[in-house]
Short mmCIF file of C-alpha atoms and ligand atoms in Angstrom, two decimals:
data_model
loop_
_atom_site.label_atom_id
_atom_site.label_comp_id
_atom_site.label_asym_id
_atom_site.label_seq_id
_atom_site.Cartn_x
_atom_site.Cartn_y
_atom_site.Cartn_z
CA UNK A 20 182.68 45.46 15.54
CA UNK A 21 184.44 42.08 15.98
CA UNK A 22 181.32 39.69 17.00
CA UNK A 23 179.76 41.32 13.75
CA UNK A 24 183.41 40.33 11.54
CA UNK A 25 184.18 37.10 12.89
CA UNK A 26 180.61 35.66 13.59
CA UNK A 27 178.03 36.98 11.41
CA UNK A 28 177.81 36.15 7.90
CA UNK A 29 179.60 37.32 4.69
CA UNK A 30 176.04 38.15 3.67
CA UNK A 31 175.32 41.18 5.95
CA UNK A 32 175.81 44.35 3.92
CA UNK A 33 174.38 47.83 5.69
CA UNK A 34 176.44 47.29 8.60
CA UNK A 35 179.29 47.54 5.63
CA UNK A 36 177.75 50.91 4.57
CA UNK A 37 176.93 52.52 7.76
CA UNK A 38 180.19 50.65 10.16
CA UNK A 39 178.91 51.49 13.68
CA UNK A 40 177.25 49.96 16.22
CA UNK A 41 174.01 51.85 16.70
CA UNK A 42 172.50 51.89 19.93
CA UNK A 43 169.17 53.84 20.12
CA UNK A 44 167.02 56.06 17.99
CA UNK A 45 164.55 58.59 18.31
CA UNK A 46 162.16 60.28 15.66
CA UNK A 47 164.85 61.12 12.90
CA UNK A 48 168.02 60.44 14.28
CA UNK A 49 170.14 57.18 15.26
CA UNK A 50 172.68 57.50 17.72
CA UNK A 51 175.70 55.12 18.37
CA UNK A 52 177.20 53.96 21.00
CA UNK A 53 179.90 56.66 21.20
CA UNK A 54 176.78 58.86 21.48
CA UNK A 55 177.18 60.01 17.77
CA UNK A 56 174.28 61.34 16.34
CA UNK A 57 173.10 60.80 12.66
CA UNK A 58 169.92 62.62 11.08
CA UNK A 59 168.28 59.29 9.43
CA UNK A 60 167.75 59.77 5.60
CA UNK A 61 166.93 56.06 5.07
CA UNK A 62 164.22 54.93 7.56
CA UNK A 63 164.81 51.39 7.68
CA UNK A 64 164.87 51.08 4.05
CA UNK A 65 161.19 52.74 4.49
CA UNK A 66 160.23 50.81 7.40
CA UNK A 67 160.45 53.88 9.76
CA UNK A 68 158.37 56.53 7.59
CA UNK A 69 156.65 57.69 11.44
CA UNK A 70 159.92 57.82 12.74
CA UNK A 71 162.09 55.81 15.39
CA UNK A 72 160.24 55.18 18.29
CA UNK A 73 157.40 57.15 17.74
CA UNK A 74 156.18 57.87 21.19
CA UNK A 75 152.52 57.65 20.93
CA UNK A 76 152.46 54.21 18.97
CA UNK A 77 154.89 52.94 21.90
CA UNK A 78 152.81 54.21 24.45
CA UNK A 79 150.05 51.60 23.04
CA UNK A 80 152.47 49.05 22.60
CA UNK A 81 153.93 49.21 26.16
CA UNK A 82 150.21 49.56 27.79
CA UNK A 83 149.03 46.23 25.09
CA UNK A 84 152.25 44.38 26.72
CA UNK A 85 151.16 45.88 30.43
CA UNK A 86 147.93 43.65 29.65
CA UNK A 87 149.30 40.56 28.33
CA UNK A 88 147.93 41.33 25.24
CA UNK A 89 148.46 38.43 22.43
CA UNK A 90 151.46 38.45 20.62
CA UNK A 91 151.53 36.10 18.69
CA UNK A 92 148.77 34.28 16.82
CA UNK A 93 149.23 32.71 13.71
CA UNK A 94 145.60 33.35 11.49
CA UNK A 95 143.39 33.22 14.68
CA UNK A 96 141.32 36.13 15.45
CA UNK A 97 142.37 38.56 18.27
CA UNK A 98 141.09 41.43 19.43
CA UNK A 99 144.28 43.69 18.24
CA UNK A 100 143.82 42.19 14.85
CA UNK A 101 139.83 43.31 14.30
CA UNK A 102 140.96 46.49 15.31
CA UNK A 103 143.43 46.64 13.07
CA UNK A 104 141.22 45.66 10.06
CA UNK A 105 138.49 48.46 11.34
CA UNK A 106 140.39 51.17 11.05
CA UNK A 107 141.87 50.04 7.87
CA UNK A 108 138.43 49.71 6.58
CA UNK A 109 137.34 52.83 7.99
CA UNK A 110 140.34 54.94 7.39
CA UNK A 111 141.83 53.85 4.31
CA UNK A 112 140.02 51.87 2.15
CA UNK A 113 136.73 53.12 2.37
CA UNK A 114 137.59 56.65 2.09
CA UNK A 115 138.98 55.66 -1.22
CA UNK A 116 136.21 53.72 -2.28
CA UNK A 117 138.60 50.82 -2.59
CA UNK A 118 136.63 47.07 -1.60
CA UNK A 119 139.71 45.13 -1.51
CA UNK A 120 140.00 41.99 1.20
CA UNK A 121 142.90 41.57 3.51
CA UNK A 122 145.25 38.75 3.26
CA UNK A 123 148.33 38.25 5.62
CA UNK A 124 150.99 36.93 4.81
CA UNK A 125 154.13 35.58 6.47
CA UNK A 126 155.48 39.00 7.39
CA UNK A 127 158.01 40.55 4.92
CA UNK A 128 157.67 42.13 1.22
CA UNK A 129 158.81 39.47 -0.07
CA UNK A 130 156.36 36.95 0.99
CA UNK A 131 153.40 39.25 -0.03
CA UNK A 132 154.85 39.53 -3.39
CA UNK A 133 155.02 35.40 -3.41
CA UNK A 134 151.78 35.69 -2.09
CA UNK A 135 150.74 38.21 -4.82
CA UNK A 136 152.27 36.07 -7.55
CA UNK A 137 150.29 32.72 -6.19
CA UNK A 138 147.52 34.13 -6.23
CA UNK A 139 147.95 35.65 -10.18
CA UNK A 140 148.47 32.32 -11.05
CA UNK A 141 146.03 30.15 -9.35
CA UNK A 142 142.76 32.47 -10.60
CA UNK A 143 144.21 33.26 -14.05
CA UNK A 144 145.60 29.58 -15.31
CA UNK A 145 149.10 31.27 -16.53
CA UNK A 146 152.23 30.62 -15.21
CA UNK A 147 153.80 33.65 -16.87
CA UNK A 148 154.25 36.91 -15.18
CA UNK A 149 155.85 40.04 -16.49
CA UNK A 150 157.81 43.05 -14.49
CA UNK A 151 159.82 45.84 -14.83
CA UNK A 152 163.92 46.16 -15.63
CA UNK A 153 165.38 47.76 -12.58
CA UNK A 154 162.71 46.17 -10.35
CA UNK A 155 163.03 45.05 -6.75
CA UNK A 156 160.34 43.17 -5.42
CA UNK A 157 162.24 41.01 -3.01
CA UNK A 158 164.49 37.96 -2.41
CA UNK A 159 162.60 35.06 -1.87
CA UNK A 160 162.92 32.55 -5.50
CA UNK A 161 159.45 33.59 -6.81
CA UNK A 162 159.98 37.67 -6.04
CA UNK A 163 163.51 37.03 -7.41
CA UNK A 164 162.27 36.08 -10.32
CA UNK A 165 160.54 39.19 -10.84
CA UNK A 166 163.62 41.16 -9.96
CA UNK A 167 166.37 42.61 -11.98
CA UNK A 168 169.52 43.19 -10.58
CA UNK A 169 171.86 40.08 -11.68
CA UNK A 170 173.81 39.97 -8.42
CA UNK A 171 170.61 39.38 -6.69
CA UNK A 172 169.38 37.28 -9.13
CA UNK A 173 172.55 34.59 -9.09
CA UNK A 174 172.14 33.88 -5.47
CA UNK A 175 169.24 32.00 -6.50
CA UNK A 176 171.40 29.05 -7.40
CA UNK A 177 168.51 27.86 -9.44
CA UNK A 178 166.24 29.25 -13.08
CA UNK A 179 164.46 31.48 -12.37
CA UNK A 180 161.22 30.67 -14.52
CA UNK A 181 157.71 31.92 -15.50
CA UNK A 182 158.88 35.79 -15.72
CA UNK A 183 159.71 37.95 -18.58
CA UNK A 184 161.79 41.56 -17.91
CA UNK A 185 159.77 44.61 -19.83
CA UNK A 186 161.45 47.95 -19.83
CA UNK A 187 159.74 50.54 -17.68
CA UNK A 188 158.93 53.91 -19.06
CA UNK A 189 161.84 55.52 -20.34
CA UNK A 190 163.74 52.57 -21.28
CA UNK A 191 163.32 52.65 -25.18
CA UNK A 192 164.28 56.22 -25.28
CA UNK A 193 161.87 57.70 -27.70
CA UNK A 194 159.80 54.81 -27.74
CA UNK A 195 156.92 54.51 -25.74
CA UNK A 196 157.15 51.08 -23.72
CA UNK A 197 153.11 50.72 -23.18
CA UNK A 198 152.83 50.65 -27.27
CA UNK A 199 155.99 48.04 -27.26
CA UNK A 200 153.88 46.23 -24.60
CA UNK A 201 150.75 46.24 -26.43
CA UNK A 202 152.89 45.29 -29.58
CA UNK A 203 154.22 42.25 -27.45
CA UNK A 204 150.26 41.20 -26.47
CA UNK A 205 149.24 41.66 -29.90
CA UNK A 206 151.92 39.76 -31.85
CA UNK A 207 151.30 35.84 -31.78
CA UNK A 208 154.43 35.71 -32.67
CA UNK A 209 156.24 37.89 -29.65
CA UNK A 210 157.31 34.92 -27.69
CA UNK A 211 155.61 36.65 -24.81
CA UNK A 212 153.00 34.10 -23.55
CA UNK A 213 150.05 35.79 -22.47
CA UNK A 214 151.02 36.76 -18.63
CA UNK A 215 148.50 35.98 -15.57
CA UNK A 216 149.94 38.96 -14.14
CA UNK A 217 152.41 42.02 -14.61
CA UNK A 218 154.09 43.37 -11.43
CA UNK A 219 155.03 46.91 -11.00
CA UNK A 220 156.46 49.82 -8.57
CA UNK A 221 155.10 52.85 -9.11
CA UNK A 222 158.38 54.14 -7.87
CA UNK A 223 160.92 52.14 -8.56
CA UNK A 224 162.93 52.33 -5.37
CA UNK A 225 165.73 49.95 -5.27
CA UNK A 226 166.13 50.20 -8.90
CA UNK A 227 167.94 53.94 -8.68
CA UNK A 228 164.42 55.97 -7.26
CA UNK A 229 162.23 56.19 -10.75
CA UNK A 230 158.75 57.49 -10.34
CA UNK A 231 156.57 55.85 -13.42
CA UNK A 232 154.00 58.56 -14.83
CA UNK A 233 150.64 58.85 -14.13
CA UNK A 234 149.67 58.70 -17.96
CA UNK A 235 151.84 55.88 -18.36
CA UNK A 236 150.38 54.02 -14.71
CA UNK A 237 147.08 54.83 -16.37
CA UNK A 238 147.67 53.46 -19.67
CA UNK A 239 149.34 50.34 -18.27
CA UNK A 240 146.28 49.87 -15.94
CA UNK A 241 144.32 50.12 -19.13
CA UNK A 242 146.09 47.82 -21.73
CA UNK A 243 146.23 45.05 -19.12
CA UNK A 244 142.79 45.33 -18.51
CA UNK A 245 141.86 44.99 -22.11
CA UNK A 246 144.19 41.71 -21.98
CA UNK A 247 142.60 40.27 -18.93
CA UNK A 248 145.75 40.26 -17.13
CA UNK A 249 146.23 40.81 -13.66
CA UNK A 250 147.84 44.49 -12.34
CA UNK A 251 149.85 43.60 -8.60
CA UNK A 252 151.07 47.41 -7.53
CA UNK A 253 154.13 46.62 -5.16
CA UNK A 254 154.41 49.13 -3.00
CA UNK A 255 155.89 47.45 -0.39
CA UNK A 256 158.35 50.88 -0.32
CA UNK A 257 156.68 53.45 -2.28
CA UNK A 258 153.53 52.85 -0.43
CA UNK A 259 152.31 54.01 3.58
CA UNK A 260 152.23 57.53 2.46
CA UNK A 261 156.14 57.74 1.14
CA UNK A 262 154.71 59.53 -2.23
CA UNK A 263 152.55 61.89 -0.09
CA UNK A 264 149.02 59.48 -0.61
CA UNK A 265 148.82 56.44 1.64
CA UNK A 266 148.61 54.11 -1.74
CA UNK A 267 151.62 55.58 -4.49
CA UNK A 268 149.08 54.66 -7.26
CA UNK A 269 145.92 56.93 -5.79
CA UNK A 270 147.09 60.00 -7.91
CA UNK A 271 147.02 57.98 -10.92
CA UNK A 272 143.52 57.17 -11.02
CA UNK A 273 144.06 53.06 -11.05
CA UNK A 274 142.77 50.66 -8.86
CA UNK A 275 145.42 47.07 -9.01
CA UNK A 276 143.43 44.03 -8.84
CA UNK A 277 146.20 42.97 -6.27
CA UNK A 278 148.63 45.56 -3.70
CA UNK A 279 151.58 44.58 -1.84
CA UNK A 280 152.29 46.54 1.22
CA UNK A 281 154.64 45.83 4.36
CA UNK A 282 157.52 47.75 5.53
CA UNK A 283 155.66 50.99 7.18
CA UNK A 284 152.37 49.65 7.59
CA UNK A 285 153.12 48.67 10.90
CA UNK A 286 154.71 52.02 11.68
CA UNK A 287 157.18 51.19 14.10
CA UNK A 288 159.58 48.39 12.48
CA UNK A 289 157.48 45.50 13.45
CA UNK A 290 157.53 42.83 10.75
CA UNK A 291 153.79 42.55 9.05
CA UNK A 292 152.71 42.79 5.34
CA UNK A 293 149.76 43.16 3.84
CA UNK A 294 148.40 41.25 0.42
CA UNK A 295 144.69 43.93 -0.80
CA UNK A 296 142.66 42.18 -3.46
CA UNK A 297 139.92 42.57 -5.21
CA UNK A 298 137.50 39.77 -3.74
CA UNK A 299 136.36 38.23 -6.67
CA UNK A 300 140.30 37.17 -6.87
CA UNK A 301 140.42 35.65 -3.06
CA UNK A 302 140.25 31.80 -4.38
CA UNK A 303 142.69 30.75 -1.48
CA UNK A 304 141.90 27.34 0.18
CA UNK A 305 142.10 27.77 3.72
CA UNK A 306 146.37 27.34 4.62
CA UNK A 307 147.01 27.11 1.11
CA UNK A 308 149.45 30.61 1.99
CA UNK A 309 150.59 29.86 5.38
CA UNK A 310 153.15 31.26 7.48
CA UNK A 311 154.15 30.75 11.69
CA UNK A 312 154.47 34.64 11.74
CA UNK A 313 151.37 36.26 10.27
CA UNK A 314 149.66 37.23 13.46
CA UNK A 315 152.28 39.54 15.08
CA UNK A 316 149.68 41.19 17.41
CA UNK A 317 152.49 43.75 18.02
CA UNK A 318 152.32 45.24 14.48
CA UNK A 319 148.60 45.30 14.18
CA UNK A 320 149.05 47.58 17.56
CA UNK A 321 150.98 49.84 16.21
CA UNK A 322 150.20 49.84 12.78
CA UNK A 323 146.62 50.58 14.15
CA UNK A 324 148.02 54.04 15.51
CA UNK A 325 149.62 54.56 12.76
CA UNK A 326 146.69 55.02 10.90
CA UNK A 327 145.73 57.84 13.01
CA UNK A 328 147.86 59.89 10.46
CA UNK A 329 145.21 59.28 7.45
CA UNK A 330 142.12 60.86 9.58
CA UNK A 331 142.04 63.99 6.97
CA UNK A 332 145.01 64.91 4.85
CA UNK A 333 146.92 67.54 6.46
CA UNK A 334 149.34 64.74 7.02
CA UNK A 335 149.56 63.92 3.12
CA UNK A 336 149.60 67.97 2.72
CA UNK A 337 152.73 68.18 5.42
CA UNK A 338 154.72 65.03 3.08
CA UNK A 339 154.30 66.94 -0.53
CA UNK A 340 155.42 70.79 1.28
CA UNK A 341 158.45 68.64 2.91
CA UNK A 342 158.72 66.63 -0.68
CA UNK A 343 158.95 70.10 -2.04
CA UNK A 344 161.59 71.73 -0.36
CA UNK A 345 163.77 68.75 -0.98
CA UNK A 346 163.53 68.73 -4.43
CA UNK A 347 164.13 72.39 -4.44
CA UNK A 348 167.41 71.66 -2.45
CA UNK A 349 168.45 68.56 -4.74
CA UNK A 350 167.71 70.86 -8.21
CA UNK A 351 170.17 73.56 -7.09
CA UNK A 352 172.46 71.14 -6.03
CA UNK A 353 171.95 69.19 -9.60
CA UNK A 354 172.53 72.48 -10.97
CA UNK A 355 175.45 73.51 -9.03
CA UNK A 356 177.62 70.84 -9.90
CA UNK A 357 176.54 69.56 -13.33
CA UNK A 358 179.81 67.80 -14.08
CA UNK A 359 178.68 65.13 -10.86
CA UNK A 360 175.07 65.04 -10.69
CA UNK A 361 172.38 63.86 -13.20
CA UNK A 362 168.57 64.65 -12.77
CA UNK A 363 166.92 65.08 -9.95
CA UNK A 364 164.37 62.00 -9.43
CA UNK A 365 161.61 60.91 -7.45
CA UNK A 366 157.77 61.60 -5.99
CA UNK A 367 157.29 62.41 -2.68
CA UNK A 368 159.30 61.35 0.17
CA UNK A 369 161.39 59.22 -2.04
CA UNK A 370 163.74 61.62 -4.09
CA UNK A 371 166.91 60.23 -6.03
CA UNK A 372 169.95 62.28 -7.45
CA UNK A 373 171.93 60.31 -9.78
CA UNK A 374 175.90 61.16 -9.45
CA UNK A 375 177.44 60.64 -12.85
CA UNK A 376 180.74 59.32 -11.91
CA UNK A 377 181.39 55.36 -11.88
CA UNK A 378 180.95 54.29 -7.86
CA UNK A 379 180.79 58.38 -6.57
CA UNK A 380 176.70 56.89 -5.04
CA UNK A 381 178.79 54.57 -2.72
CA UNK A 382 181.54 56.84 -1.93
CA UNK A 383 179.53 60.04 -1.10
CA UNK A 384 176.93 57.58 1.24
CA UNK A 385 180.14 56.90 3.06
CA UNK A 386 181.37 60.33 3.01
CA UNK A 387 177.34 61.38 4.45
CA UNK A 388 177.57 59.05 7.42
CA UNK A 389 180.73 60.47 7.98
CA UNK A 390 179.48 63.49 8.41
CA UNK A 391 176.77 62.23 10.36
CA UNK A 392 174.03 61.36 7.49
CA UNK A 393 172.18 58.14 6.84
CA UNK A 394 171.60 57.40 3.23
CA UNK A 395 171.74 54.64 0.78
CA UNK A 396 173.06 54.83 -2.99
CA UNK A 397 170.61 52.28 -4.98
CA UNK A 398 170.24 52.14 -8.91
CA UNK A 399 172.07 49.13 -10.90
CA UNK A 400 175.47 50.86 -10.26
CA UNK A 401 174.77 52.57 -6.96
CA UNK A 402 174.39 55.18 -8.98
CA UNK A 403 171.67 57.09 -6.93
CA UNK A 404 171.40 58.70 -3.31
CA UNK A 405 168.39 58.18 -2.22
CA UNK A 406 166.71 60.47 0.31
CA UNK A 407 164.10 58.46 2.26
CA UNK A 408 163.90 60.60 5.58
CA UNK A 409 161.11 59.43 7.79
CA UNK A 410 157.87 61.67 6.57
CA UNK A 411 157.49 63.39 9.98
CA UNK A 412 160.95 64.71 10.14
CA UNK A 413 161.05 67.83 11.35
CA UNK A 414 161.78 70.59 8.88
CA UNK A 415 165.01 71.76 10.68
CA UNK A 416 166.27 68.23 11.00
CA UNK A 417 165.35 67.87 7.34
CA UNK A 418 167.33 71.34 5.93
CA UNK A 419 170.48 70.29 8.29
CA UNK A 420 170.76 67.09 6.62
CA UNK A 421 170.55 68.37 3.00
CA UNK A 422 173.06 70.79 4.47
CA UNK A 423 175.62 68.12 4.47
CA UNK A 424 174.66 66.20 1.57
CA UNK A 425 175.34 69.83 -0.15
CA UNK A 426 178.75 69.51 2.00
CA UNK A 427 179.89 66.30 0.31
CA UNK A 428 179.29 67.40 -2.93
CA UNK A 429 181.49 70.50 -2.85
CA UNK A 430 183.99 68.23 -1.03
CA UNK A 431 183.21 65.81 -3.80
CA UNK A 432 183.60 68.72 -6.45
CA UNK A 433 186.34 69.85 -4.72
CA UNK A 434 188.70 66.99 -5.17
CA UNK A 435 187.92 66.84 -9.19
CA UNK A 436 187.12 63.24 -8.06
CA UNK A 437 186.78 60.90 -10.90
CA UNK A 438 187.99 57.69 -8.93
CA UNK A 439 187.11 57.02 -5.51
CA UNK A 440 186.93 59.55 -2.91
CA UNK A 441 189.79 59.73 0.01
CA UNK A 442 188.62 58.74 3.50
CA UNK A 443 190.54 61.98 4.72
CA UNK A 444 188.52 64.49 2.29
CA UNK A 445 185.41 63.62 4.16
CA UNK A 446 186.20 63.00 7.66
CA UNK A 447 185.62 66.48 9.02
CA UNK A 448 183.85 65.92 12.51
CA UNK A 449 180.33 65.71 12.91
CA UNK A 450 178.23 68.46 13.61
CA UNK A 451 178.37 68.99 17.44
CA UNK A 452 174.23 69.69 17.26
CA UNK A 453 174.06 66.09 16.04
CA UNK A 454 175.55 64.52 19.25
C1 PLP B 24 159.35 47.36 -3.65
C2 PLP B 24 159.80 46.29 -2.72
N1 PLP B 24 159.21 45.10 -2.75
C3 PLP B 24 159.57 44.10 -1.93
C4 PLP B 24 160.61 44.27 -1.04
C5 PLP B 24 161.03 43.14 -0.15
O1 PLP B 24 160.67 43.39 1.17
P1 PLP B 24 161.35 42.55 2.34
O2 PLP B 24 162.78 42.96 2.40
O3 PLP B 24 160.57 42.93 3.58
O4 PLP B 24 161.18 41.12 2.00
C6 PLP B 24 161.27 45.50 -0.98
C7 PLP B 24 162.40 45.71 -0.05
O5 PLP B 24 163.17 46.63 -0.14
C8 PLP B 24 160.86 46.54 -1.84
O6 PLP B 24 161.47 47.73 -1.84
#
């Protein structure tokens, strides 16, 4: 790990969680270069949700690079990318009755949601946007502003302006936080300047893995419409098919005026995002969102294949039966040890259990890789494992790594841990199947 210590940055951070130096990766599982094996409960922060190296979308990448395909092609129009937007047309949006226009931008979440955000702004007049406590919608100054955790926030080094923080259902206890929205609107006197646009994850990922309502996604949908205010569904994360539909908000019944996708949607860890909106919103001068990097021919390749998943839905069928046993496994392992773990939380491939214990999140992720598991702890304290396997992990792969998550919490139970946990309670050796 030296090069990594005394040449890269202060500011890298996984490679502090999982400290190995991984080598290659198939399907669910990472390997390192002692050969370790590790079943892959993160995906790439949900950038891997058809697995490492899946072998049919690199079959189409290696024959697109056998015939020079483009690669690279800033907003010109190439052959990969109309075939891209085809099948998108054909296999997602219209499907869904959903007559949204494409936009790319540069390719990351973040610059979709600054996209997103520009956009708000420019067709409504406002300056003012409103999102979610606990939200994570990325790190760039104008998604930072729309983003709640104060560490992230202070790198800024500047105000961050034009956003006001709302709490997200659940936060007022007993109250209901659509009424104390509409109570905000309603009141001249709120302070709350009438928003362009209010951001929201339907689950909030980052933020410790809480899944908003449908009743309360519907009534949001609803109050801002009444408002005229803009609804941008980030699901940047939550979206790709990680809640079991290929949009997290289809089950709710709402259609955003603006979406937010990247991460999965090229399906093999490609960079490329995705801004959907409704077309009587797509005011953009021509360059006005620009960006060297939004024609990567190589992720409209793949994320073409990838789409081959959403023909019919025996693929979304195959996500909520694998959602199902998880949450099955996480319940009885809420249930077993009720002195560490909190609810169970989640939709979908993107289930949460909250440890009680001050920093336990951080020490049992480190205890997991240990033990030859890859998952994060997220929430404002780290409070929250998150279990974000890839969705076509296969069901054996998928029982053996809630097997040792199950493992560290006895061990965690075990040592009547209230502090942190000792490196030598959790370094038993990894499962020889794994190697
Ligand atoms: C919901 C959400 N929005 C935006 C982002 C930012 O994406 P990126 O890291 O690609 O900029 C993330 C990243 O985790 C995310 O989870």
């Amino acid at each position: 790990m030296e090069i990594f210590d005394t040449l890269e940055s202060e500011v890298r951070s996984y490679c502090r969680l999982f400290p190995t130096v991984f080598e290659r990766a198939v399907g669910s599982r990472l390997f390192d270069e002692a050969g370790r094996g590790y079943i892959d409960f993160f995906s790439g922060a949900g950038t891997l949700n058809y697995g490492h190296n899946n072998p049919v979308f690199k079959e189409r990448l290696i024959d697109y690079l056998r015939r020079d395909g483009i690669t690279h092609s800033l907003d010109m129009a190439t052959r990969a990318k109309r075939e891209l937007l085809e099948r998108f047309q054909r296999v997602i949006l219209a499907p869904r009755g959903l007559s949204y226009k494409v936009q790319f931008p540069g390719p990351t979440g973040t610059n979709a949601v600054e996209a997103a955000l520009k956009l708000a702004r420019k067709v409504t007049g406002r300056s003012h946007v409103l999102y979610f406590q606990n939200a994570y919608h990325g790190m760039t100054l104008g998604a930072l502003a729309v983003t709640g955790s104060a560490a992230k926030r202070r790198g800024a080094g500047v105000a961050l302006l034009h956003t006001t923080p709302i709490p997200f259902e659940g936060d007022l206890g007993g109250r209901d936080t659509i009424e104390h929205l509409a109570d905000l609107l309603a009141n001249p006197s709120s302070g709350v300047d009438l928003p362009a646009a209010v951001i929201v994850e339907t689950v909030q990922a980052e933020g410790g893995v809480r899944a908003a309502s449908f009743d309360w996604l519907q009534r949001l949908a609803q109050l801002l419409r009444r408002h005229g205010i803009l609804l941008i569904v980030d699901d940047v994360q939550a979206g790709c098919g990680r809640t079991g539909t290929f949009f997290s908000f289809e089950p709710a019944g709402i259609t955003p005026d603006i979406v937010c996708l990247s991460k999965s949607i090229s399906g093999f860890g490609l960079p490329m995002a995705l801004v959907l909106l409704r077309p009587d919103l797509d005011v953009w001068a021509p360059g006005e969102h620009n960006g060297t990097f939004r024609g990567n021919n190589l992720a409209f390749v793949t994320g073409a294949a990838a789409l081959d998943y959403w023909q019919d839905d025996a693929f979304s069928r195959e996500i909520l039966r694998k959602a199902a046993l998880i949450r099955q496994r996480l319940e009885k392992m809420a249930a077993d040890h009720p002195g560490l773990c909190g609810p169970v939380r989640g939709r979908g491939l993107i289930q949460g259990l909250h440890l009680i214990p001050d920093g336990l999140g951080a020490e049992s992720s480190h205890a997991a890789f240990q033990r030859g598991l890859i998952l994060e702890p997220v929430g404002p304290n780290d409070e929250v494992l998150k279990i974000l396997p890839p969705l076509v992990i296969e069901e054996a792969e998928l029982r053996q790594g809630l097997d040792i998550l199950e493992d560290v919490l006895a061990d965690v139970a075990g040592c009547d841990l209230v502090g942190p946990l000792s490196g030598d309670a959790v370094s038993s050796p990894l499962s020889p199947s794994l190697a």
